[in-house]
CSV table of C-alpha atoms and ligand atoms in Angstrom, one decimal:
chain,number,residue,atom,x,y,z
A,1,MET,CA,5.6,-46.2,-54.3
A,2,LYS,CA,8.4,-44.2,-52.8
A,3,ARG,CA,6.8,-40.9,-53.8
A,4,VAL,CA,3.4,-42.0,-52.3
A,5,LEU,CA,5.1,-42.9,-49.1
A,6,LYS,CA,6.9,-39.5,-49.0
A,7,ARG,CA,3.6,-37.7,-49.6
A,8,SER,CA,1.9,-39.7,-46.9
A,9,PHE,CA,4.6,-38.7,-44.5
A,10,LEU,CA,4.2,-35.1,-45.5
A,11,ILE,CA,0.4,-35.2,-44.9
A,12,LEU,CA,1.0,-37.0,-41.6
A,13,PHE,CA,3.5,-34.3,-40.6
A,14,PHE,CA,1.2,-31.4,-41.4
A,15,THR,CA,-1.7,-33.2,-39.8
A,16,ILE,CA,0.2,-33.5,-36.5
A,17,LEU,CA,1.4,-29.9,-36.8
A,18,PHE,CA,-2.2,-28.8,-37.3
A,19,ILE,CA,-3.6,-30.9,-34.4
A,20,GLY,CA,-0.7,-29.7,-32.2
A,21,GLY,CA,-1.4,-26.0,-33.1
A,22,ALA,CA,-5.1,-26.4,-32.5
A,23,ALA,CA,-4.5,-28.0,-29.1
A,24,PHE,CA,-2.1,-25.3,-28.2
A,25,PHE,CA,-4.7,-22.7,-29.2
A,26,CYS,CA,-7.4,-24.4,-27.1
A,27,VAL,CA,-5.2,-24.5,-24.1
A,28,GLU,CA,-4.3,-20.8,-24.5
A,29,LEU,CA,-8.0,-20.0,-25.0
A,30,VAL,CA,-8.9,-21.7,-21.8
A,31,LEU,CA,-6.1,-20.1,-19.8
A,32,ASN,CA,-6.0,-16.6,-21.3
A,33,ALA,CA,-9.3,-15.9,-23.0
A,34,ASP,CA,-10.7,-13.7,-20.2
A,35,ASP,CA,-7.5,-11.6,-20.3
A,36,TRP,CA,-7.7,-11.2,-24.0
A,37,ALA,CA,-11.4,-10.4,-24.0
A,38,ASN,CA,-10.9,-7.8,-21.3
A,39,GLN,CA,-7.8,-6.0,-22.6
A,40,PRO,CA,-8.5,-2.3,-23.0
A,41,TYR,CA,-7.3,-2.5,-26.6
A,42,ASN,CA,-10.0,-4.9,-27.5
A,43,ALA,CA,-12.0,-2.6,-29.7
A,44,HIS,CA,-15.2,-4.6,-29.0
A,45,ILE,CA,-15.3,-3.3,-25.4
A,46,SER,CA,-12.9,-0.4,-25.3
A,47,GLY,CA,-15.5,2.3,-24.8
A,48,ASN,CA,-15.9,1.6,-21.1
A,49,GLY,CA,-12.9,-0.7,-20.7
A,50,GLY,CA,-15.3,-3.6,-21.0
A,51,LEU,CA,-17.0,-2.5,-17.8
A,52,GLU,CA,-20.4,-1.7,-19.2
A,53,GLN,CA,-21.5,-5.2,-18.0
A,54,ALA,CA,-19.6,-5.1,-14.8
A,55,GLY,CA,-21.4,-5.3,-11.4
A,56,ALA,CA,-21.6,-2.4,-9.1
A,57,ILE,CA,-19.0,-1.6,-6.4
A,58,TYR,CA,-20.2,-0.3,-3.1
A,59,ASP,CA,-18.5,1.1,0.0
A,60,ARG,CA,-19.0,-0.3,3.5
A,61,ASN,CA,-22.3,1.7,3.9
A,62,GLY,CA,-23.8,0.7,0.5
A,63,ALA,CA,-22.8,4.0,-1.3
A,64,ALA,CA,-22.2,3.2,-5.0
A,65,LEU,CA,-18.5,3.8,-5.9
A,66,ALA,CA,-19.0,2.5,-9.4
A,67,LYS,CA,-22.0,1.3,-11.3
A,68,THR,CA,-23.3,0.8,-14.8
A,69,ASN,CA,-26.2,2.9,-16.1
A,70,GLY,CA,-27.2,1.5,-19.5
A,71,SER,CA,-23.9,1.4,-21.3
A,72,GLU,CA,-22.1,4.0,-19.2
A,73,ARG,CA,-19.9,3.3,-16.2
A,74,THR,CA,-20.4,6.0,-13.6
A,75,TYR,CA,-18.5,6.7,-10.3
A,76,HIS,CA,-19.4,8.2,-6.9
A,77,GLU,CA,-21.4,11.4,-7.2
A,78,ASN,CA,-19.0,13.4,-5.0
A,79,TYR,CA,-15.8,14.6,-6.8
A,80,SER,CA,-13.4,14.2,-3.8
A,81,VAL,CA,-14.7,10.6,-3.1
A,82,ARG,CA,-14.4,9.3,-6.6
A,83,THR,CA,-11.0,11.1,-7.1
A,84,GLY,CA,-9.7,9.9,-3.7
A,85,LEU,CA,-10.8,6.3,-4.5
A,86,LEU,CA,-9.4,6.3,-8.1
A,87,HIS,CA,-6.6,3.9,-7.1
A,88,THR,CA,-8.7,1.6,-5.0
A,89,VAL,CA,-11.8,1.3,-7.3
A,90,GLY,CA,-10.1,2.1,-10.7
A,91,ASP,CA,-11.5,3.8,-13.8
A,92,ASN,CA,-12.5,2.8,-17.3
A,93,SER,CA,-8.9,2.8,-18.6
A,94,LEU,CA,-7.9,-0.1,-16.5
A,95,ASN,CA,-4.4,1.5,-16.3
A,96,ILE,CA,-4.3,1.2,-12.5
A,97,SER,CA,-3.5,-2.5,-12.3
A,98,THR,CA,-4.0,-2.9,-8.5
A,99,ALA,CA,-7.5,-1.3,-8.5
A,100,VAL,CA,-10.4,-3.7,-8.1
A,101,GLN,CA,-11.9,-2.9,-11.5
A,102,SER,CA,-8.7,-4.0,-13.2
A,103,LYS,CA,-7.8,-6.9,-10.9
A,104,TYR,CA,-11.2,-8.5,-10.8
A,105,ARG,CA,-12.5,-7.3,-14.2
A,106,SER,CA,-13.5,-10.7,-15.5
A,107,GLN,CA,-15.2,-11.6,-12.2
A,108,LEU,CA,-17.1,-8.3,-12.2
A,109,THR,CA,-18.1,-8.6,-15.8
A,110,GLY,CA,-19.1,-12.2,-15.4
A,111,TYR,CA,-16.9,-13.4,-18.1
A,112,SER,CA,-17.5,-17.0,-19.1
A,113,LEU,CA,-15.5,-19.3,-21.3
A,114,ILE,CA,-18.5,-20.4,-23.2
A,115,TRP,CA,-20.3,-17.1,-23.6
A,116,GLY,CA,-17.3,-14.8,-23.6
A,117,LEU,CA,-18.5,-11.4,-22.6
A,118,ASN,CA,-21.9,-12.0,-24.2
A,119,MET,CA,-23.5,-14.1,-21.5
A,120,PRO,CA,-27.2,-13.5,-21.4
A,121,GLN,CA,-28.3,-11.4,-18.5
A,122,SER,CA,-30.6,-14.2,-17.3
A,123,LEU,CA,-27.7,-16.5,-16.8
A,124,ARG,CA,-25.5,-14.1,-14.9
A,125,ALA,CA,-24.9,-14.3,-11.3
A,126,SER,CA,-24.9,-10.9,-9.5
A,127,HIS,CA,-21.3,-9.7,-9.6
A,128,ASP,CA,-21.6,-6.8,-7.3
A,129,LEU,CA,-18.8,-6.2,-4.8
A,130,THR,CA,-18.9,-4.4,-1.4
A,131,MET,CA,-15.6,-2.9,-0.3
A,132,THR,CA,-14.4,-2.2,3.3
A,133,VAL,CA,-13.7,1.5,2.6
A,134,ASP,CA,-15.7,4.4,3.9
A,135,SER,CA,-16.3,6.8,1.0
A,136,SER,CA,-16.7,9.9,3.2
A,137,ALA,CA,-13.4,9.2,5.0
A,138,CYS,CA,-11.7,8.7,1.7
A,139,GLY,CA,-13.1,11.9,0.2
A,140,ASP,CA,-12.1,14.1,3.2
A,141,THR,CA,-8.7,12.5,3.4
A,142,TYR,CA,-8.2,13.1,-0.4
A,143,ASP,CA,-9.0,16.8,0.2
A,144,ALA,CA,-6.5,17.0,3.0
A,145,LEU,CA,-3.8,15.1,1.2
A,146,SER,CA,-4.0,16.9,-2.1
A,147,ALA,CA,-4.3,20.4,-0.4
A,148,ASN,CA,-0.6,21.1,-1.1
A,149,GLY,CA,-0.5,19.5,-4.5
A,150,SER,CA,2.1,16.9,-3.4
A,151,SER,CA,2.0,13.3,-4.1
A,152,GLY,CA,1.4,11.1,-1.2
A,153,ALA,CA,-0.6,8.3,0.4
A,154,CYS,CA,-2.7,7.7,3.5
A,155,VAL,CA,-4.1,4.4,4.7
A,156,VAL,CA,-6.2,3.5,7.8
A,157,TYR,CA,-7.2,-0.1,8.6
A,158,ASN,CA,-8.8,-2.0,11.5
A,159,TYR,CA,-6.0,-4.0,13.1
A,160,LYS,CA,-8.4,-6.5,14.6
A,161,THR,CA,-10.5,-7.4,11.5
A,162,GLY,CA,-8.1,-6.3,8.7
A,163,GLU,CA,-10.7,-4.0,7.0
A,164,VAL,CA,-9.2,-1.1,5.2
A,165,LEU,CA,-11.4,1.9,5.9
A,166,CYS,CA,-9.5,4.6,4.1
A,167,SER,CA,-7.0,4.3,1.3
A,168,VAL,CA,-6.0,7.4,-0.7
A,169,SER,CA,-3.2,8.0,-3.1
A,170,THR,CA,-2.2,11.3,-4.8
A,171,LYS,CA,-1.7,12.5,-7.4
A,172,SER,CA,-5.1,11.4,-8.7
A,173,TYR,CA,-7.7,12.4,-11.3
A,174,ASP,CA,-11.4,12.3,-11.7
A,175,PRO,CA,-12.4,8.9,-13.1
A,176,GLN,CA,-15.6,10.5,-14.4
A,177,ASP,CA,-13.6,12.9,-16.5
A,178,PRO,CA,-10.2,11.4,-17.1
A,179,PRO,CA,-7.5,13.7,-18.5
A,180,GLU,CA,-5.8,13.0,-21.8
A,181,ILE,CA,-2.2,12.4,-20.7
A,182,ASN,CA,0.2,13.2,-23.5
A,183,GLU,CA,3.8,14.3,-24.0
A,184,ASP,CA,3.1,17.8,-23.0
A,185,ASN,CA,1.4,17.2,-19.7
A,186,GLU,CA,2.9,13.8,-18.6
A,187,SER,CA,5.2,15.4,-16.0
A,188,GLU,CA,2.1,16.9,-14.3
A,189,TYR,CA,0.6,13.4,-14.0
A,190,GLU,CA,3.8,11.5,-13.1
A,191,GLY,CA,3.0,8.4,-11.1
A,192,VAL,CA,-0.7,8.9,-11.4
A,193,TYR,CA,-1.4,5.3,-12.3
A,194,LEU,CA,0.4,4.0,-9.2
A,195,ASP,CA,-1.4,3.4,-5.9
A,196,HIS,CA,1.2,4.8,-3.6
A,197,VAL,CA,-0.4,3.1,-0.6
A,198,LEU,CA,0.4,-0.3,-2.1
A,199,SER,CA,3.0,0.1,-4.7
A,200,SER,CA,5.5,2.9,-3.6
A,201,SER,CA,8.2,3.1,-1.0
A,202,TYR,CA,9.7,6.2,0.4
A,203,THR,CA,12.6,7.3,2.6
A,204,PRO,CA,11.1,6.9,6.1
A,205,GLY,CA,13.2,9.2,8.3
A,206,SER,CA,12.2,9.2,12.0
A,207,ILE,CA,9.3,6.8,11.7
A,208,PHE,CA,12.0,4.1,11.3
A,209,LYS,CA,13.0,4.8,14.9
A,210,LEU,CA,10.2,2.4,15.8
A,211,VAL,CA,12.3,-0.4,14.3
A,212,THR,CA,15.5,0.8,16.0
A,213,ALA,CA,13.5,1.1,19.3
A,214,ALA,CA,12.2,-2.4,18.9
A,215,ALA,CA,15.8,-3.7,18.4
A,216,ALA,CA,17.0,-1.6,21.4
A,217,ILE,CA,14.3,-3.1,23.7
A,218,GLU,CA,15.3,-6.6,22.6
A,219,TYR,CA,19.1,-6.4,22.6
A,220,ILE,CA,20.0,-3.8,25.2
A,221,PRO,CA,18.8,-5.1,28.6
A,222,ASP,CA,19.4,-1.9,30.6
A,223,ILE,CA,17.9,0.4,27.9
A,224,PHE,CA,15.5,2.0,30.4
A,225,GLU,CA,18.3,2.8,32.8
A,226,ARG,CA,20.4,4.6,30.3
A,227,SER,CA,20.6,8.3,29.7
A,228,TRP,CA,22.3,10.3,26.9
A,229,TYR,CA,23.3,13.9,26.2
A,230,CYS,CA,22.4,15.4,22.9
A,231,GLY,CA,24.3,18.6,21.8
A,232,GLY,CA,22.7,18.7,18.4
A,233,HIS,CA,25.7,17.2,16.6
A,234,GLU,CA,27.9,14.2,17.2
A,235,ASP,CA,30.8,12.6,15.4
A,236,ILE,CA,29.9,9.0,14.7
A,237,GLY,CA,32.3,6.9,12.7
A,238,GLY,CA,34.3,9.9,11.6
A,239,ASN,CA,31.3,11.9,10.2
A,240,ASP,CA,28.6,14.1,11.6
A,241,VAL,CA,25.2,13.0,12.8
A,242,SER,CA,22.9,15.8,13.6
A,243,CYS,CA,19.4,16.4,15.0
A,244,VAL,CA,17.0,18.4,13.0
A,245,ASP,CA,18.4,21.9,12.5
A,246,GLY,CA,21.2,21.0,14.8
A,247,GLU,CA,18.8,21.4,17.8
A,248,ALA,CA,20.3,20.2,21.1
A,249,HIS,CA,18.0,18.0,23.1
A,250,GLY,CA,20.1,18.0,26.2
A,251,TYR,CA,19.8,15.0,28.6
A,252,LEU,CA,17.4,12.3,27.6
A,253,ASP,CA,16.3,8.9,28.7
A,254,PHE,CA,15.1,6.2,26.1
A,255,GLN,CA,11.5,7.3,26.1
A,256,GLY,CA,12.5,11.0,26.0
A,257,ALA,CA,14.7,10.2,23.0
A,258,LEU,CA,11.8,8.7,21.1
A,259,THR,CA,9.4,11.5,22.1
A,260,GLN,CA,11.9,14.2,21.1
A,261,SER,CA,12.9,12.1,18.1
A,262,CYS,CA,16.6,12.6,18.9
A,263,ASN,CA,18.8,11.5,16.0
A,264,ILE,CA,22.0,11.3,18.0
A,265,VAL,CA,20.5,8.7,20.5
A,266,PHE,CA,19.0,6.5,17.8
A,267,ALA,CA,22.2,6.8,15.6
A,268,GLU,CA,24.3,5.7,18.6
A,269,LEU,CA,21.8,2.9,19.4
A,270,ALA,CA,22.0,1.5,15.8
A,271,VAL,CA,25.8,1.3,16.0
A,272,GLU,CA,25.7,-0.3,19.4
A,273,ILE,CA,23.1,-2.9,18.3
A,274,GLY,CA,25.1,-3.6,15.2
A,275,ALA,CA,24.3,-4.3,11.5
A,276,GLU,CA,23.4,-7.9,12.0
A,277,ARG,CA,20.9,-7.5,14.8
A,278,MET,CA,19.4,-4.3,13.3
A,279,THR,CA,18.9,-6.3,10.1
A,280,ALA,CA,17.4,-9.2,12.0
A,281,THR,CA,14.8,-6.9,13.6
A,282,ALA,CA,14.1,-5.0,10.4
A,283,ASN,CA,13.5,-8.4,8.6
A,284,LYS,CA,11.3,-9.7,11.4
A,285,MET,CA,9.2,-6.6,11.2
A,286,GLY,CA,8.8,-7.1,7.5
A,287,ILE,CA,10.7,-4.1,6.1
A,288,ASN,CA,12.4,-6.1,3.4
A,289,MET,CA,9.4,-8.1,2.3
A,290,SER,CA,6.1,-7.7,0.5
A,291,PHE,CA,2.8,-8.2,2.3
A,292,GLU,CA,0.0,-9.8,0.4
A,293,VAL,CA,-3.1,-7.6,0.5
A,294,ASP,CA,-6.0,-9.4,-1.3
A,295,ASP,CA,-3.9,-10.6,-4.2
A,296,VAL,CA,-1.6,-7.6,-4.5
A,297,GLU,CA,2.0,-7.7,-3.3
A,298,THR,CA,2.9,-4.5,-1.6
A,299,ALA,CA,6.1,-2.7,-2.5
A,300,LYS,CA,9.0,-3.8,-0.4
A,301,GLY,CA,10.8,-1.4,1.9
A,302,ASN,CA,14.6,-1.6,2.2
A,303,TYR,CA,17.0,-2.0,5.1
A,304,ASP,CA,20.4,-3.0,3.8
A,305,VAL,CA,23.4,-2.1,5.9
A,306,SER,CA,25.6,-4.9,4.4
A,307,LYS,CA,27.9,-2.3,2.8
A,308,ALA,CA,27.4,0.5,5.3
A,309,SER,CA,30.2,2.4,7.1
A,310,THR,CA,29.8,3.1,10.8
A,311,ASN,CA,28.4,6.5,10.0
A,312,GLU,CA,26.0,5.1,7.5
A,313,LEU,CA,24.8,2.4,10.0
A,314,ALA,CA,24.2,5.3,12.4
A,315,TRP,CA,22.1,7.2,9.9
A,316,SER,CA,20.2,4.0,9.1
A,317,GLY,CA,19.0,3.9,12.7
A,318,VAL,CA,17.2,7.2,12.1
A,319,GLY,CA,15.6,6.1,8.8
A,320,GLN,CA,18.0,7.8,6.4
A,321,TYR,CA,20.9,6.2,4.5
A,322,ILE,CA,19.2,4.0,1.8
A,323,ASN,CA,16.3,3.0,4.0
A,324,LYS,CA,12.8,2.8,2.4
A,325,THR,CA,9.4,1.9,3.7
A,326,ASN,CA,6.0,1.4,2.0
A,327,PRO,CA,2.9,3.1,3.5
A,328,MET,CA,0.7,-0.1,3.8
A,329,GLN,CA,3.7,-1.9,5.3
A,330,MET,CA,4.1,0.7,8.0
A,331,ALA,CA,0.3,0.6,8.7
A,332,ILE,CA,0.6,-3.2,9.1
A,333,ILE,CA,3.7,-2.9,11.4
A,334,CYS,CA,1.9,-0.3,13.6
A,335,GLY,CA,-1.2,-2.6,13.6
A,336,ALA,CA,1.1,-5.4,14.9
A,337,ILE,CA,2.6,-3.2,17.6
A,338,ALA,CA,-1.0,-2.3,18.7
A,339,ASN,CA,-2.1,-6.0,18.4
A,340,GLY,CA,0.5,-7.6,20.7
A,341,GLY,CA,3.1,-8.2,18.0
A,342,ASN,CA,0.9,-10.1,15.4
A,343,SER,CA,-0.1,-8.6,12.1
A,344,THR,CA,-3.6,-8.8,10.7
A,345,THR,CA,-3.6,-8.9,7.0
A,346,PRO,CA,-5.5,-6.0,5.5
A,347,THR,CA,-8.3,-6.5,3.0
A,348,TYR,CA,-10.4,-4.2,0.8
A,349,ILE,CA,-13.1,-6.7,0.2
A,350,LYS,CA,-16.1,-6.8,2.6
A,351,ASN,CA,-18.6,-8.8,0.7
A,352,GLY,CA,-19.7,-10.2,-2.6
A,353,THR,CA,-21.3,-13.4,-4.0
A,354,GLU,CA,-19.6,-16.5,-2.7
A,355,ASP,CA,-18.3,-17.5,-6.1
A,356,LEU,CA,-16.8,-14.0,-6.6
A,357,LEU,CA,-15.1,-14.1,-3.2
A,358,LYS,CA,-13.8,-17.6,-4.0
A,359,MET,CA,-12.3,-16.4,-7.2
A,360,ILE,CA,-10.7,-13.4,-5.5
A,361,GLY,CA,-9.5,-15.6,-2.7
A,362,VAL,CA,-9.9,-13.0,0.1
A,363,ASN,CA,-10.4,-15.7,2.7
A,364,SER,CA,-6.7,-16.7,2.5
A,365,LYS,CA,-5.9,-14.5,5.4
A,366,LYS,CA,-2.5,-14.7,6.9
A,367,SER,CA,-1.2,-13.5,10.2
A,368,GLN,CA,2.4,-13.4,11.4
A,369,GLU,CA,4.4,-12.3,14.4
A,370,LEU,CA,6.2,-9.1,13.3
A,371,VAL,CA,7.3,-8.1,16.8
A,372,ASN,CA,8.0,-10.2,19.9
A,373,PRO,CA,4.8,-9.8,22.1
A,374,GLN,CA,6.7,-8.3,25.1
A,375,THR,CA,8.6,-5.9,22.8
A,376,ALA,CA,5.4,-4.8,21.2
A,377,ALA,CA,3.8,-4.1,24.5
A,378,THR,CA,6.8,-2.1,25.7
A,379,LEU,CA,7.2,-0.2,22.5
A,380,ALA,CA,3.4,0.6,22.4
A,381,SER,CA,3.7,2.1,25.9
A,382,ILE,CA,6.6,4.4,25.1
A,383,MET,CA,5.4,5.7,21.7
A,384,PRO,CA,4.4,9.4,21.8
A,385,GLU,CA,0.8,10.1,22.7
A,386,TYR,CA,-1.6,12.2,20.6
A,387,SER,CA,-5.3,13.1,20.8
A,388,PHE,CA,-7.1,13.1,17.5
A,389,GLY,CA,-10.3,14.6,18.7
A,390,SER,CA,-11.7,11.9,21.0
A,391,LEU,CA,-9.4,9.3,19.7
A,392,ASN,CA,-6.3,8.3,21.8
A,393,VAL,CA,-3.4,7.7,19.5
A,394,ARG,CA,0.2,6.4,19.8
A,395,ALA,CA,2.3,7.6,16.8
A,396,LYS,CA,5.6,8.6,15.4
A,397,THR,CA,6.2,11.4,13.0
A,398,GLY,CA,9.0,11.5,10.5
A,399,THR,CA,10.7,14.2,8.4
A,400,ALA,CA,12.8,12.3,5.9
A,401,GLU,CA,15.6,14.1,4.0
A,402,VAL,CA,15.5,13.1,0.4
A,403,GLY,CA,18.2,15.2,-1.3
A,404,GLU,CA,19.6,18.7,-1.2
A,405,ASP,CA,17.2,20.5,-3.6
A,406,LYS,CA,14.0,18.7,-2.4
A,407,ARG,CA,11.8,19.3,0.6
A,408,PRO,CA,11.6,16.3,3.0
A,409,ASN,CA,9.0,13.6,3.0
A,410,ALA,CA,6.5,14.2,5.8
A,411,TRP,CA,5.3,11.0,7.6
A,412,MET,CA,3.1,10.0,10.5
A,413,VAL,CA,2.4,6.4,11.4
A,414,GLY,CA,0.7,4.9,14.5
A,415,PHE,CA,-2.5,3.5,15.9
A,416,SER,CA,-5.4,4.2,18.2
A,417,THR,CA,-5.7,2.6,21.6
A,418,ASP,CA,-9.5,2.9,21.8
A,419,ALA,CA,-11.1,-0.5,22.0
A,420,ASP,CA,-14.1,0.6,19.9
A,421,ALA,CA,-11.8,2.0,17.1
A,422,PRO,CA,-8.8,-0.3,16.7
A,423,LEU,CA,-7.3,1.6,13.8
A,424,ALA,CA,-3.7,1.7,12.5
A,425,PHE,CA,-2.5,4.2,10.0
A,426,ALA,CA,0.3,5.5,7.8
A,427,CYS,CA,0.4,8.8,6.0
A,428,VAL,CA,3.1,10.2,3.8
A,429,VAL,CA,3.3,13.5,1.9
A,430,GLU,CA,6.2,13.6,-0.5
A,431,ASN,CA,8.5,16.6,-0.6
A,432,ALA,CA,6.4,18.6,1.9
A,433,GLY,CA,8.3,19.4,5.1
A,434,PHE,CA,7.9,18.5,8.7
A,435,GLY,CA,5.9,15.4,9.5
A,436,ASN,CA,4.1,17.1,12.3
A,437,ARG,CA,3.0,20.0,10.1
A,438,TYR,CA,2.2,18.2,6.8
A,439,ALA,CA,1.4,14.5,7.6
A,440,ARG,CA,-0.3,14.9,11.0
A,441,PRO,CA,-3.3,16.9,9.8
A,442,VAL,CA,-4.0,14.3,7.1
A,443,ALA,CA,-3.7,11.5,9.6
A,444,GLU,CA,-6.0,13.3,12.0
A,445,ILE,CA,-8.8,13.7,9.5
A,446,ALA,CA,-8.4,10.1,8.2
A,447,MET,CA,-8.4,8.5,11.7
A,448,GLN,CA,-11.2,10.6,13.0
A,449,LYS,CA,-13.5,9.9,10.1
A,450,CYS,CA,-12.7,6.2,10.2
A,451,ALA,CA,-13.4,6.1,14.0
A,452,GLN,CA,-16.7,7.8,13.3
A,453,ALA,CA,-17.5,5.1,10.7
A,454,LEU,CA,-16.8,2.3,13.2
A,455,ARG,CA,-18.6,4.0,16.1
A,456,GLY,CA,-21.6,4.8,13.8
A,457,GLY,CA,-21.6,8.5,14.7
B,1,LIG,ZN1,19.0,15.2,19.7
């Protein structure tokens, strides 16, 4: 009797274990099956990354960026366009995790829990997706950005609607003919799977003077009555602060200091404003946070002067020290300055079927005040003016020192003031040189092409 009882218990024990395991498996299946099915290592689908059944991806004008012909996934017919949009659209490898083909692969392939990836064509909804980007603008921007072989990023978006018209990250490769990256050539392709627009942050240099200027406008009431003398060098906190190449700017007012990009004035301002208020302004403008773009969190920038000496605080005011900014973040901040202080959340998704958009969740748009409205208006009115063809632009360049043996990061960020082309942008070329020489030509092409796309010309 005792033995029978023991055996019953054992059977009961294993039965419970089995039911528990089966239940666990079912829950896991429901939660993760689409991930498992769509993993690139799933041999069943690995030929085209599981994308042979995926819907087409179009640009804002209906040009096919990616589509399936038979069992083959093909990309835009123009080399520069498909290479420039690699990080936005993605490729068959699914290695670029923030690209739409990776992020929305189960939605695009119409994965269903019941059918797996084998849902009959007749039951599938259309899973095509239209993006906000302009393929021609992205192709031309790619050519300009990759001209000197550097890695970099350029993004342009509509600060009224949030639509991203141009988004290009280098280094890149042709998704139609992807390279085999191995031990011998991996340094050549370093960072190639990263979308630098969304996922990288760089030393900002003088573009950070926009943040220091915003703080100065808020905290120094007589800022527009002040004047400074720049002799090219100044001892601040026991160490040197210098302007680029030690150039002396002479007498400057506040707007002149921003236009000439005088390091001495902005270094002195950062020290006068103080670590606490500089940090408050940087935080409000979103330097230390991620922005949510569709469902990707952008890389955070960095402004941390909690351990800074006086001289380091001074250098932080001109975007050096340990400061970092992300290109998309800077475009959003410039959009907010143009937009009376409020940010418009960027999106890459223009249209798709309703269920697809619901799954992606693009309608959860958020807006927040990054700059006090009065400060934004004042700052916008004193930012240096540029003409990009017929486009009127307010912008700031930056030449960010990144170490003794490396060339500086070239930056340009800003926005157009034309009502028919409300575009904000950020372009960075890593280890290039002067912002005006290396980032500005890229920004000009990107902005002009995007304005053309909006104006329909
Ligand atoms: Zn100066």
